[in-house]
PDB file of C-alpha atoms in Angstrom:
ATOM      1  CA  MET A 557     -21.081 -19.542  -2.099  1.00  0.00           C
ATOM      2  CA  ASP A 558     -22.576 -17.468   0.875  1.00  0.00           C
ATOM      3  CA  PRO A 559     -24.798 -15.065  -0.554  1.00  0.00           C
ATOM      4  CA  ILE A 560     -23.254 -11.708   1.278  1.00  0.00           C
ATOM      5  CA  LEU A 561     -19.995 -12.913  -1.126  1.00  0.00           C
ATOM      6  CA  VAL A 562     -21.992 -12.899  -3.866  1.00  0.00           C
ATOM      7  CA  VAL A 563     -23.124  -9.090  -2.951  1.00  0.00           C
ATOM      8  CA  ALA A 564     -19.387  -8.141  -2.104  1.00  0.00           C
ATOM      9  CA  VAL A 565     -18.352  -9.359  -5.732  1.00  0.00           C
ATOM     10  CA  LEU A 566     -21.211  -7.943  -8.188  1.00  0.00           C
ATOM     11  CA  LEU A 567     -20.313  -4.713  -5.855  1.00  0.00           C
ATOM     12  CA  VAL A 568     -16.365  -4.794  -6.580  1.00  0.00           C
ATOM     13  CA  ALA A 569     -17.923  -5.856 -10.350  1.00  0.00           C
ATOM     14  CA  GLY A 570     -19.984  -2.863 -10.672  1.00  0.00           C
ATOM     15  CA  ALA A 571     -17.555  -0.128  -9.196  1.00  0.00           C
ATOM     16  CA  ALA A 572     -14.572  -1.572 -11.754  1.00  0.00           C
ATOM     17  CA  THR A 573     -17.215  -0.668 -14.565  1.00  0.00           C
ATOM     18  CA  VAL A 574     -17.808   2.360 -13.376  1.00  0.00           C
ATOM     19  CA  VAL A 575     -14.411   3.107 -13.299  1.00  0.00           C
ATOM     20  CA  VAL A 576     -13.372   2.322 -16.615  1.00  0.00           C
ATOM     21  CA  LEU A 577     -17.004   3.766 -17.521  1.00  0.00           C
ATOM     22  CA  THR A 578     -15.995   7.363 -16.565  1.00  0.00           C
ATOM     23  CA  ARG A 579     -14.181   9.412 -18.857  1.00  0.00           C
ATOM     24  CA  GLU A 580     -13.406  12.645 -16.240  1.00  0.00           C
ATOM     25  CA  PRO A 581      -9.886  12.039 -15.163  1.00  0.00           C
ATOM     26  CA  ARG A 582     -10.179  13.196 -12.017  1.00  0.00           C
ATOM     27  CA  ARG A 583     -13.796  11.305 -11.086  1.00  0.00           C
ATOM     28  CA  GLN A 584     -11.993   8.339 -12.229  1.00  0.00           C
ATOM     29  CA  ALA A 585      -9.517   8.435  -9.741  1.00  0.00           C
ATOM     30  CA  VAL A 586     -12.328   9.253  -7.157  1.00  0.00           C
ATOM     31  CA  ALA A 587     -14.132   6.200  -8.778  1.00  0.00           C
ATOM     32  CA  LEU A 588     -11.001   4.666  -8.614  1.00  0.00           C
ATOM     33  CA  GLY A 589     -10.563   4.806  -4.564  1.00  0.00           C
ATOM     34  CA  PHE A 590     -14.733   3.727  -4.686  1.00  0.00           C
ATOM     35  CA  TYR A 591     -13.671   0.142  -6.315  1.00  0.00           C
ATOM     36  CA  GLY A 592     -10.358   0.107  -4.224  1.00  0.00           C
ATOM     37  CA  THR A 593     -12.829  -0.011  -0.822  1.00  0.00           C
ATOM     38  CA  THR A 594     -15.199  -2.597  -2.168  1.00  0.00           C
ATOM     39  CA  LEU A 595     -12.290  -4.559  -2.619  1.00  0.00           C
ATOM     40  CA  GLY A 596     -11.202  -4.525   0.664  1.00  0.00           C
ATOM     41  CA  VAL A 597     -14.332  -5.407   1.769  1.00  0.00           C
ATOM     42  CA  LEU A 598     -14.081  -8.139  -0.594  1.00  0.00           C
ATOM     43  CA  PHE A 599     -11.166  -9.089   0.631  1.00  0.00           C
ATOM     44  CA  VAL A 600     -12.299  -9.595   4.700  1.00  0.00           C
ATOM     45  CA  LEU A 601     -14.725 -11.317   3.763  1.00  0.00           C
ATOM     46  CA  LEU A 602     -12.777 -13.790   2.586  1.00  0.00           C
ATOM     47  CA  HIS A 603     -11.369 -13.940   4.909  1.00  0.00           C
ATOM     48  CA  ALA A 604      -8.160 -11.871   4.131  1.00  0.00           C
ATOM     49  CA  PRO A 605      -8.009  -9.275   6.519  1.00  0.00           C
ATOM     50  CA  ASP A 606      -4.383  -8.415   6.163  1.00  0.00           C
ATOM     51  CA  VAL A 607      -4.610  -7.509   2.007  1.00  0.00           C
ATOM     52  CA  ALA A 608      -7.409  -5.384   3.322  1.00  0.00           C
ATOM     53  CA  LEU A 609      -5.642  -3.668   5.400  1.00  0.00           C
ATOM     54  CA  SER A 610      -2.738  -2.824   2.332  1.00  0.00           C
ATOM     55  CA  GLN A 611      -5.256  -2.569   0.166  1.00  0.00           C
ATOM     56  CA  LEU A 612      -7.684   0.038   1.739  1.00  0.00           C
ATOM     57  CA  ALA A 613      -4.646   2.386   2.557  1.00  0.00           C
ATOM     58  CA  VAL A 614      -2.661   2.225  -0.803  1.00  0.00           C
ATOM     59  CA  GLY A 615      -5.875   1.596  -3.168  1.00  0.00           C
ATOM     60  CA  SER A 616      -8.337   4.202  -2.038  1.00  0.00           C
ATOM     61  CA  VAL A 617      -6.292   6.884  -0.262  1.00  0.00           C
ATOM     62  CA  LEU A 618      -2.465   6.634  -2.078  1.00  0.00           C
ATOM     63  CA  VAL A 619      -2.801   5.669  -5.798  1.00  0.00           C
ATOM     64  CA  PRO A 620      -5.586   7.873  -6.277  1.00  0.00           C
ATOM     65  CA  LEU A 621      -4.041  10.805  -4.651  1.00  0.00           C
ATOM     66  CA  VAL A 622      -0.864  10.108  -6.971  1.00  0.00           C
ATOM     67  CA  VAL A 623      -3.296  10.425  -9.833  1.00  0.00           C
ATOM     68  CA  LEU A 624      -4.640  13.393  -8.885  1.00  0.00           C
ATOM     69  CA  PHE A 625      -1.329  14.858  -8.092  1.00  0.00           C
ATOM     70  CA  ALA A 626      -0.535  13.794 -11.844  1.00  0.00           C
ATOM     71  CA  ILE A 627      -3.431  15.745 -12.624  1.00  0.00           C
ATOM     72  CA  ALA A 628      -2.949  18.852 -11.477  1.00  0.00           C
ATOM     73  CA  LYS A 629       0.461  18.887 -12.437  1.00  0.00           C
ATOM     74  CA  VAL A 630      -1.005  18.233 -15.973  1.00  0.00           C
ATOM     75  CA  GLN A 631      -3.417  20.895 -16.238  1.00  0.00           C
ATOM     76  CA  SER A 632      -1.441  23.847 -14.676  1.00  0.00           C
ATOM     77  CA  VAL A 633       1.620  23.666 -17.047  1.00  0.00           C
ATOM     78  CA  ARG A 634      -1.729  23.526 -19.812  1.00  0.00           C
TER      79      ARG A 634
ATOM     80  CA  VAL B 175      -9.017  -5.830 -42.663  1.00  0.00           C
ATOM     81  CA  SER B 176     -11.968  -4.917 -42.787  1.00  0.00           C
ATOM     82  CA  GLY B 177     -15.048  -4.859 -39.937  1.00  0.00           C
ATOM     83  CA  THR B 178     -16.849  -7.063 -40.350  1.00  0.00           C
ATOM     84  CA  LEU B 179     -13.540  -9.551 -40.836  1.00  0.00           C
ATOM     85  CA  ARG B 180     -12.433  -8.330 -37.305  1.00  0.00           C
ATOM     86  CA  VAL B 181     -15.679  -8.553 -35.507  1.00  0.00           C
ATOM     87  CA  GLY B 182     -15.973 -12.591 -36.992  1.00  0.00           C
ATOM     88  CA  LEU B 183     -11.802 -12.808 -35.387  1.00  0.00           C
ATOM     89  CA  PHE B 184     -12.885 -11.889 -32.831  1.00  0.00           C
ATOM     90  CA  ALA B 185     -15.730 -13.945 -32.124  1.00  0.00           C
ATOM     91  CA  ILE B 186     -13.788 -16.847 -32.963  1.00  0.00           C
ATOM     92  CA  ALA B 187     -11.457 -16.376 -30.453  1.00  0.00           C
ATOM     93  CA  ALA B 188     -13.934 -15.649 -27.617  1.00  0.00           C
ATOM     94  CA  CYS B 189     -15.462 -18.630 -27.650  1.00  0.00           C
ATOM     95  CA  ALA B 190     -11.623 -20.903 -28.492  1.00  0.00           C
ATOM     96  CA  LEU B 191     -10.902 -18.782 -24.902  1.00  0.00           C
ATOM     97  CA  GLY B 192     -14.450 -18.691 -23.237  1.00  0.00           C
ATOM     98  CA  GLY B 193     -14.743 -22.657 -24.097  1.00  0.00           C
ATOM     99  CA  VAL B 194     -11.003 -23.322 -22.358  1.00  0.00           C
ATOM    100  CA  LEU B 195     -11.831 -20.653 -19.092  1.00  0.00           C
ATOM    101  CA  LEU B 196     -15.517 -22.584 -18.534  1.00  0.00           C
ATOM    102  CA  ARG B 197     -13.082 -25.896 -18.761  1.00  0.00           C
ATOM    103  CA  GLY B 198     -10.750 -24.749 -16.213  1.00  0.00           C
ATOM    104  CA  LEU B 199     -12.589 -23.147 -13.951  1.00  0.00           C
ATOM    105  CA  GLY B 200     -14.662 -26.711 -13.982  1.00  0.00           C
ATOM    106  CA  ALA B 201     -12.268 -28.444 -12.738  1.00  0.00           C
ATOM    107  CA  LEU B 202     -11.453 -25.751  -9.905  1.00  0.00           C
ATOM    108  CA  PRO B 203     -11.486 -27.000  -6.330  1.00  0.00           C
ATOM    109  CA  GLU B 204     -14.910 -25.729  -4.522  1.00  0.00           C
ATOM    110  CA  PHE B 205     -15.070 -21.841  -3.295  1.00  0.00           C
ATOM    111  CA  GLY B 206     -13.397 -21.456  -0.470  1.00  0.00           C
ATOM    112  CA  HIS B 207     -11.748 -25.416  -0.459  1.00  0.00           C
ATOM    113  CA  TYR B 208      -7.870 -25.132  -0.059  1.00  0.00           C
ATOM    114  CA  VAL B 209      -6.454 -29.099  -1.793  1.00  0.00           C
ATOM    115  CA  GLY B 210      -2.552 -27.976  -1.842  1.00  0.00           C
ATOM    116  CA  PRO B 211      -0.535 -29.107   1.346  1.00  0.00           C
ATOM    117  CA  TYR B 212       1.532 -25.930   1.291  1.00  0.00           C
ATOM    118  CA  GLY B 213      -1.069 -24.809   4.454  1.00  0.00           C
ATOM    119  CA  ASP B 214      -0.089 -27.900   6.603  1.00  0.00           C
ATOM    120  CA  VAL B 215       3.079 -27.297   6.518  1.00  0.00           C
ATOM    121  CA  VAL B 216       3.304 -24.071   7.554  1.00  0.00           C
ATOM    122  CA  VAL B 217       0.953 -23.378   9.708  1.00  0.00           C
ATOM    123  CA  PRO B 218       1.988 -25.495  12.504  1.00  0.00           C
ATOM    124  CA  LEU B 219       5.814 -23.852  11.661  1.00  0.00           C
ATOM    125  CA  ALA B 220       4.940 -21.353  12.344  1.00  0.00           C
ATOM    126  CA  VAL B 221       2.821 -21.351  15.526  1.00  0.00           C
ATOM    127  CA  ASP B 222       4.263 -24.528  17.554  1.00  0.00           C
ATOM    128  CA  HIS B 223       7.743 -25.112  16.183  1.00  0.00           C
ATOM    129  CA  GLY B 224       9.400 -22.662  18.415  1.00  0.00           C
ATOM    130  CA  ARG B 225       8.282 -19.490  16.575  1.00  0.00           C
ATOM    131  CA  ALA B 226       5.071 -19.007  18.806  1.00  0.00           C
ATOM    132  CA  ILE B 227       3.581 -16.359  15.464  1.00  0.00           C
ATOM    133  CA  ALA B 228       0.332 -16.640  15.465  1.00  0.00           C
ATOM    134  CA  ASN B 229      -0.228 -14.533  12.770  1.00  0.00           C
ATOM    135  CA  VAL B 230       0.226 -16.513   9.723  1.00  0.00           C
ATOM    136  CA  ALA B 231       0.202 -14.622   7.265  1.00  0.00           C
ATOM    137  CA  THR B 232       2.918 -12.428   8.915  1.00  0.00           C
ATOM    138  CA  ALA B 233       5.293 -15.158   9.631  1.00  0.00           C
ATOM    139  CA  ILE B 234       5.073 -16.113   6.267  1.00  0.00           C
ATOM    140  CA  VAL B 235       6.079 -12.591   5.107  1.00  0.00           C
ATOM    141  CA  PHE B 236       9.007 -11.975   7.505  1.00  0.00           C
ATOM    142  CA  ASP B 237       9.674 -15.198   9.060  1.00  0.00           C
ATOM    143  CA  HIS B 238       9.790 -18.099   6.207  1.00  0.00           C
ATOM    144  CA  ARG B 239      10.134 -15.093   3.030  1.00  0.00           C
ATOM    145  CA  GLY B 240      11.947 -12.925   5.116  1.00  0.00           C
ATOM    146  CA  PHE B 241      14.208 -12.319   1.961  1.00  0.00           C
ATOM    147  CA  ASP B 242      11.281 -12.025  -0.441  1.00  0.00           C
ATOM    148  CA  THR B 243      10.476  -9.070   1.667  1.00  0.00           C
ATOM    149  CA  LEU B 244      14.073  -8.105   1.682  1.00  0.00           C
ATOM    150  CA  GLY B 245      14.141  -7.618  -2.037  1.00  0.00           C
ATOM    151  CA  GLU B 246      10.468  -6.084  -1.555  1.00  0.00           C
ATOM    152  CA  GLU B 247      11.529  -3.005   0.578  1.00  0.00           C
ATOM    153  CA  PHE B 248      14.724  -2.467  -1.679  1.00  0.00           C
ATOM    154  CA  ILE B 249      11.976  -3.195  -5.038  1.00  0.00           C
ATOM    155  CA  PHE B 250       9.804   0.097  -2.747  1.00  0.00           C
ATOM    156  CA  VAL B 251      13.371   2.052  -2.023  1.00  0.00           C
ATOM    157  CA  ALA B 252      13.863   2.285  -6.043  1.00  0.00           C
ATOM    158  CA  GLY B 253      10.563   2.894  -6.555  1.00  0.00           C
ATOM    159  CA  VAL B 254      10.724   5.950  -4.199  1.00  0.00           C
ATOM    160  CA  ALA B 255      13.949   6.966  -6.101  1.00  0.00           C
ATOM    161  CA  GLY B 256      12.766   6.829  -8.963  1.00  0.00           C
ATOM    162  CA  VAL B 257       9.565   9.205  -8.496  1.00  0.00           C
ATOM    163  CA  ALA B 258      12.573  11.548  -6.841  1.00  0.00           C
ATOM    164  CA  VAL B 259      14.322  11.581  -9.741  1.00  0.00           C
ATOM    165  CA  ILE B 260      11.803  12.364 -12.092  1.00  0.00           C
ATOM    166  CA  SER B 261      10.267  15.014  -9.900  1.00  0.00           C
ATOM    167  CA  ARG B 262      13.727  16.990  -9.196  1.00  0.00           C
ATOM    168  CA  ARG B 263      13.370  21.179 -10.055  1.00  0.00           C
ATOM    169  CA  LEU B 264      14.381  21.371 -13.537  1.00  0.00           C
ATOM    170  CA  ARG B 265      17.101  23.996 -14.772  1.00  0.00           C
ATOM    171  CA  ASP B 266      14.178  25.639 -16.410  1.00  0.00           C
ATOM    172  CA  GLU B 267      11.361  25.534 -13.333  1.00  0.00           C
ATOM    173  CA  SER B 268      10.678  27.970 -10.887  1.00  0.00           C
ATOM    174  CA  ARG B 269       8.504  28.364  -7.244  1.00  0.00           C
ATOM    175  CA  ARG B 270       5.036  29.377  -8.068  1.00  0.00           C
ATOM    176  CA  THR B 271       2.619  30.084  -4.574  1.00  0.00           C
ATOM    177  CA  ASP B 272      -0.531  29.490  -5.207  1.00  0.00           C
ATOM    178  CA  PRO B 273      -3.011  29.617  -1.793  1.00  0.00           C
ATOM    179  CA  GLN B 274      -4.125  26.363  -1.037  1.00  0.00           C
ATOM    180  CA  GLU B 275      -7.522  25.561  -0.932  1.00  0.00           C
ATOM    181  CA  HIS B 276      -9.504  23.220   1.546  1.00  0.00           C
ATOM    182  CA  VAL B 277     -12.918  21.300   1.406  1.00  0.00           C
ATOM    183  CA  GLU B 278     -13.984  22.580   5.017  1.00  0.00           C
ATOM    184  CA  ALA B 279     -15.776  19.368   5.140  1.00  0.00           C
ATOM    185  CA  VAL B 280     -12.311  17.417   5.030  1.00  0.00           C
ATOM    186  CA  ALA B 281     -11.122  19.837   7.669  1.00  0.00           C
ATOM    187  CA  SER B 282     -13.515  19.684  10.278  1.00  0.00           C
ATOM    188  CA  VAL B 283     -13.586  16.224  10.333  1.00  0.00           C
ATOM    189  CA  THR B 284      -9.418  15.497   9.966  1.00  0.00           C
ATOM    190  CA  PRO B 285      -8.929  16.446  13.916  1.00  0.00           C
ATOM    191  CA  TYR B 286     -11.141  13.650  15.026  1.00  0.00           C
ATOM    192  CA  VAL B 287      -9.447  11.651  12.793  1.00  0.00           C
ATOM    193  CA  LEU B 288      -5.396  12.250  13.243  1.00  0.00           C
ATOM    194  CA  ILE B 289      -4.776  11.568  16.490  1.00  0.00           C
ATOM    195  CA  PRO B 290      -6.616   8.003  17.026  1.00  0.00           C
ATOM    196  CA  GLY B 291      -5.617   6.905  12.574  1.00  0.00           C
ATOM    197  CA  LEU B 292      -1.709   7.651  14.178  1.00  0.00           C
ATOM    198  CA  LEU B 293      -2.684   5.882  17.463  1.00  0.00           C
ATOM    199  CA  TYR B 294      -4.153   2.825  15.128  1.00  0.00           C
ATOM    200  CA  SER B 295      -1.527   2.862  12.773  1.00  0.00           C
ATOM    201  CA  ALA B 296       1.213   2.258  15.690  1.00  0.00           C
ATOM    202  CA  TYR B 297      -0.410  -0.409  16.965  1.00  0.00           C
ATOM    203  CA  THR B 298      -0.996  -2.455  13.618  1.00  0.00           C
ATOM    204  CA  VAL B 299       2.550  -2.476  12.772  1.00  0.00           C
ATOM    205  CA  PHE B 300       3.803  -3.420  16.429  1.00  0.00           C
ATOM    206  CA  SER B 301       0.515  -6.201  17.032  1.00  0.00           C
ATOM    207  CA  GLY B 302       1.632  -7.861  13.297  1.00  0.00           C
ATOM    208  CA  GLY B 303       2.267 -10.786  15.268  1.00  0.00           C
ATOM    209  CA  ILE B 304      -0.693 -11.363  16.635  1.00  0.00           C
ATOM    210  CA  SER B 305      -3.256 -10.214  14.570  1.00  0.00           C
ATOM    211  CA  PRO B 306      -4.581  -9.108  11.029  1.00  0.00           C
ATOM    212  CA  GLY B 307      -1.554  -6.272   9.963  1.00  0.00           C
ATOM    213  CA  GLY B 308       2.568  -5.328  10.045  1.00  0.00           C
ATOM    214  CA  GLY B 309       4.795  -3.539   8.634  1.00  0.00           C
ATOM    215  CA  PHE B 310       4.049  -2.640   5.365  1.00  0.00           C
ATOM    216  CA  GLN B 311      -0.287  -1.921   6.642  1.00  0.00           C
ATOM    217  CA  GLY B 312       0.601  -0.082   9.382  1.00  0.00           C
ATOM    218  CA  GLY B 313       3.020   1.727   7.198  1.00  0.00           C
ATOM    219  CA  ALA B 314       0.633   2.845   4.418  1.00  0.00           C
ATOM    220  CA  ILE B 315      -1.972   3.263   7.335  1.00  0.00           C
ATOM    221  CA  LEU B 316       0.335   5.807   8.843  1.00  0.00           C
ATOM    222  CA  ALA B 317       1.017   7.635   5.391  1.00  0.00           C
ATOM    223  CA  SER B 318      -2.995   8.103   4.600  1.00  0.00           C
ATOM    224  CA  VAL B 319      -3.494   9.381   7.991  1.00  0.00           C
ATOM    225  CA  VAL B 320      -0.253  12.276   7.607  1.00  0.00           C
ATOM    226  CA  VAL B 321      -2.021  12.700   3.825  1.00  0.00           C
ATOM    227  CA  LEU B 322      -5.643  13.280   5.610  1.00  0.00           C
ATOM    228  CA  ALA B 323      -3.799  16.208   7.652  1.00  0.00           C
ATOM    229  CA  PHE B 324      -2.744  17.909   4.646  1.00  0.00           C
ATOM    230  CA  LEU B 325      -6.005  17.705   2.583  1.00  0.00           C
ATOM    231  CA  ALA B 326      -7.016  19.004   5.605  1.00  0.00           C
ATOM    232  CA  GLY B 327      -5.659  22.613   4.551  1.00  0.00           C
ATOM    233  CA  ASP B 328      -2.447  22.419   5.266  1.00  0.00           C
ATOM    234  CA  ALA B 329       0.024  21.931   3.046  1.00  0.00           C
ATOM    235  CA  LEU B 330       2.827  23.006   5.835  1.00  0.00           C
ATOM    236  CA  VAL B 331       1.977  19.883   7.975  1.00  0.00           C
ATOM    237  CA  LEU B 332       3.445  17.459   5.376  1.00  0.00           C
ATOM    238  CA  LYS B 333       6.462  20.153   5.451  1.00  0.00           C
ATOM    239  CA  TYR B 334       6.724  20.838   9.555  1.00  0.00           C
ATOM    240  CA  VAL B 335       5.867  17.382  10.575  1.00  0.00           C
ATOM    241  CA  ALA B 336       7.455  14.845   8.350  1.00  0.00           C
ATOM    242  CA  PRO B 337      10.179  17.433   6.633  1.00  0.00           C
ATOM    243  CA  LYS B 338      11.541  15.778   4.036  1.00  0.00           C
ATOM    244  CA  ASP B 339      15.137  15.533   4.902  1.00  0.00           C
ATOM    245  CA  ILE B 340      13.799  13.758   7.996  1.00  0.00           C
ATOM    246  CA  LEU B 341      12.228  11.291   5.686  1.00  0.00           C
ATOM    247  CA  GLU B 342      14.665  10.301   3.992  1.00  0.00           C
ATOM    248  CA  ARG B 343      16.671   9.247   7.193  1.00  0.00           C
ATOM    249  CA  PHE B 344      13.691   7.024   8.206  1.00  0.00           C
ATOM    250  CA  GLU B 345      13.470   5.462   4.521  1.00  0.00           C
ATOM    251  CA  GLY B 346      16.920   4.557   4.528  1.00  0.00           C
ATOM    252  CA  PHE B 347      16.995   3.512   8.768  1.00  0.00           C
ATOM    253  CA  GLY B 348      14.319   1.455   8.132  1.00  0.00           C
ATOM    254  CA  VAL B 349      16.086  -0.508   4.965  1.00  0.00           C
ATOM    255  CA  SER B 350      19.140  -1.059   6.785  1.00  0.00           C
ATOM    256  CA  ALA B 351      17.593  -1.937   9.912  1.00  0.00           C
ATOM    257  CA  PHE B 352      15.610  -5.287   7.830  1.00  0.00           C
ATOM    258  CA  VAL B 353      19.099  -5.942   6.148  1.00  0.00           C
ATOM    259  CA  GLY B 354      20.782  -5.134  10.231  1.00  0.00           C
ATOM    260  CA  VAL B 355      18.850  -7.465  11.884  1.00  0.00           C
ATOM    261  CA  GLY B 356      19.448  -9.919   9.228  1.00  0.00           C
ATOM    262  CA  LEU B 357      23.364  -9.339   9.560  1.00  0.00           C
ATOM    263  CA  ALA B 358      22.304  -9.911  13.342  1.00  0.00           C
ATOM    264  CA  ALA B 359      21.309 -13.467  12.721  1.00  0.00           C
ATOM    265  CA  VAL B 360      24.185 -14.410  11.310  1.00  0.00           C
ATOM    266  CA  LEU B 361      26.285 -13.476  14.075  1.00  0.00           C
ATOM    267  CA  ALA B 362      24.458 -14.908  16.435  1.00  0.00           C
ATOM    268  CA  GLY B 363      25.639 -18.161  14.662  1.00  0.00           C
ATOM    269  CA  GLY B 364      22.283 -18.767  12.475  1.00  0.00           C
ATOM    270  CA  ALA B 365      21.215 -18.217   8.899  1.00  0.00           C
ATOM    271  CA  TYR B 366      20.822 -14.579   7.348  1.00  0.00           C
ATOM    272  CA  LEU B 367      17.456 -13.088   8.896  1.00  0.00           C
ATOM    273  CA  GLU B 368      16.949 -16.720  11.434  1.00  0.00           C
ATOM    274  CA  ASN B 369      14.908 -15.659  14.542  1.00  0.00           C
ATOM    275  CA  PHE B 370      17.782 -15.555  17.237  1.00  0.00           C
ATOM    276  CA  LEU B 371      15.626 -14.135  20.443  1.00  0.00           C
ATOM    277  CA  PRO B 372      13.356 -15.444  22.241  1.00  0.00           C
ATOM    278  CA  GLN B 373       9.698 -16.639  20.989  1.00  0.00           C
ATOM    279  CA  GLY B 374       8.221 -15.192  23.618  1.00  0.00           C
ATOM    280  CA  GLU B 375       4.169 -16.554  24.616  1.00  0.00           C
ATOM    281  CA  LEU B 376       1.534 -17.357  21.691  1.00  0.00           C
ATOM    282  CA  GLY B 377      -0.612 -14.319  21.609  1.00  0.00           C
ATOM    283  CA  LYS B 378       1.988 -12.228  23.508  1.00  0.00           C
ATOM    284  CA  LEU B 379       2.807  -8.818  21.967  1.00  0.00           C
ATOM    285  CA  ALA B 380       6.391  -9.712  22.423  1.00  0.00           C
ATOM    286  CA  SER B 381       6.108 -12.979  19.984  1.00  0.00           C
ATOM    287  CA  GLY B 382       8.022 -14.323  17.278  1.00  0.00           C
ATOM    288  CA  GLY B 383      11.342 -12.911  18.057  1.00  0.00           C
ATOM    289  CA  THR B 384      13.282 -10.577  15.719  1.00  0.00           C
ATOM    290  CA  LEU B 385       9.132 -10.801  13.818  1.00  0.00           C
ATOM    291  CA  LEU B 386       8.439  -7.390  15.615  1.00  0.00           C
ATOM    292  CA  LEU B 387      12.337  -5.623  15.596  1.00  0.00           C
ATOM    293  CA  LEU B 388      11.103  -6.681  11.187  1.00  0.00           C
ATOM    294  CA  SER B 389       8.270  -5.282  11.286  1.00  0.00           C
ATOM    295  CA  THR B 390       8.870  -1.936  12.566  1.00  0.00           C
ATOM    296  CA  ALA B 391      11.682  -1.560  10.132  1.00  0.00           C
ATOM    297  CA  VAL B 392       9.193  -2.147   7.087  1.00  0.00           C
ATOM    298  CA  GLY B 393       6.769   0.354   8.588  1.00  0.00           C
ATOM    299  CA  ILE B 394       9.644   2.953   9.147  1.00  0.00           C
ATOM    300  CA  ALA B 395      10.459   3.063   5.151  1.00  0.00           C
ATOM    301  CA  VAL B 396       7.236   2.496   3.795  1.00  0.00           C
ATOM    302  CA  SER B 397       5.521   5.137   6.020  1.00  0.00           C
ATOM    303  CA  ALA B 398       8.567   7.742   4.862  1.00  0.00           C
ATOM    304  CA  GLY B 399       8.777   6.108   1.280  1.00  0.00           C
ATOM    305  CA  MET B 400       5.226   6.993   0.357  1.00  0.00           C
ATOM    306  CA  LEU B 401       5.542   9.991   2.546  1.00  0.00           C
ATOM    307  CA  LEU B 402       8.227  10.883  -0.057  1.00  0.00           C
ATOM    308  CA  VAL B 403       6.161  10.586  -2.649  1.00  0.00           C
ATOM    309  CA  VAL B 404       3.164  12.397  -1.666  1.00  0.00           C
ATOM    310  CA  HIS B 405       6.589  15.204  -1.390  1.00  0.00           C
ATOM    311  CA  GLU B 406       7.605  14.742  -4.591  1.00  0.00           C
ATOM    312  CA  SER B 407       4.700  15.547  -5.910  1.00  0.00           C
ATOM    313  CA  LEU B 408       3.669  18.753  -4.005  1.00  0.00           C
ATOM    314  CA  ALA B 409       6.830  19.910  -4.803  1.00  0.00           C
ATOM    315  CA  GLN B 410       6.264  18.670  -8.275  1.00  0.00           C
ATOM    316  CA  LEU B 411       2.738  21.335  -8.558  1.00  0.00           C
ATOM    317  CA  GLU B 412       4.615  23.958  -6.918  1.00  0.00           C
ATOM    318  CA  ARG B 413       6.543  24.688  -9.798  1.00  0.00           C
ATOM    319  CA  ARG B 414       6.676  26.318 -12.879  1.00  0.00           C
ATOM    320  CA  THR B 415       7.352  26.370 -15.999  1.00  0.00           C
ATOM    321  CA  ASP B 416       9.349  29.310 -17.191  1.00  0.00           C
ATOM    322  CA  SER B 417       8.969  29.411 -20.975  1.00  0.00           C
TER     323      SER B 417
END
C-alpha cells in the first residue's frame, strides 16, 4: 500500500477515535467536521473525487451544522 | 449475568468473529486491484457507445442508474419534508428575537470565499459529465457557501437571498424537472430516462445529451432542499415555548 495512503487511513482512524472520545456535544460536532475532512482526503487518494466532493460538503459542513442547531435548540429550552 | 461471565462471553465471541474476519480479509483481492467484470462493461458503454460521457461515475448516476437517482431524489424530498413537519410552529410557541452573535474571523474571510464558492458550485453542477462533480456535489457546495454567509453574521442573508417560499418552489421544480426529462424521453420514442438529445463531443461541456439537464435538475433540488433544512432549523431556534 502507498505510504501516503497509510497515513491517510491512520488519520481517519485517529479522527474517528477523537469523535468517539469527545464527550462535550459542541466540541464533538467540530471533531465530526474534521473527521469528515480527513475522510474526504482519503477518498481523493483512493481516486474517488466524486465521492470526496459529496463527503466534504455534507460530512464536514452540513451534518455538523445540523448537529449544532439541535444542540443550540436543546440548550435554549433548558 | 456477572461481570466475569460477560467478559468471558465477549472474549469467545470476539475471537470467533476476529478469526472469520481475518480469514475473509486474507482471501480479498490485493488492495486497489479490481477483478469484477462490471467496470469493463460500463466504461465502454459510457465513453464510446453513443453517450460520450468522460466521467463514468456521473454516467452511472444519471444514465445507467438514472432510475435509482430518481428514487434518491424522492427520498431526499421526503427527508426535507420530514424536517419541515417536525420543526413546524407549535401552538404554544412564539417568536423570540435575540441579537445574533458572529465570529470576526469567519466574517472577514466570507467576502473572499462567497463569489468563488458560488462560481465553483455552478461549475461542479455543469461539468459533472467531464470532470469530478455533478448535481448532488454542486448542490451541496452551493448550500455550504450560503451557510457560510449565514455564519458570518447575517441571518438575514438566508431570508433575503434565499427566502423559504422561493426555496420550496426550486425544490419542487428540481424534482419535477428530473421526472419531466424522463417523460420527455418517452415522448421522443425511447425508454424512460433514455437519452434523446445529441450526444455531443467527448470531453466537451455540452456532451452526454440529457445528462446535463438531469445534473442541473438534481443540483437545484439538492441545494434548495439543504437550505430549506437550515431554514427550518434556524426558525426553530427563533421560537420559544410559552409555559
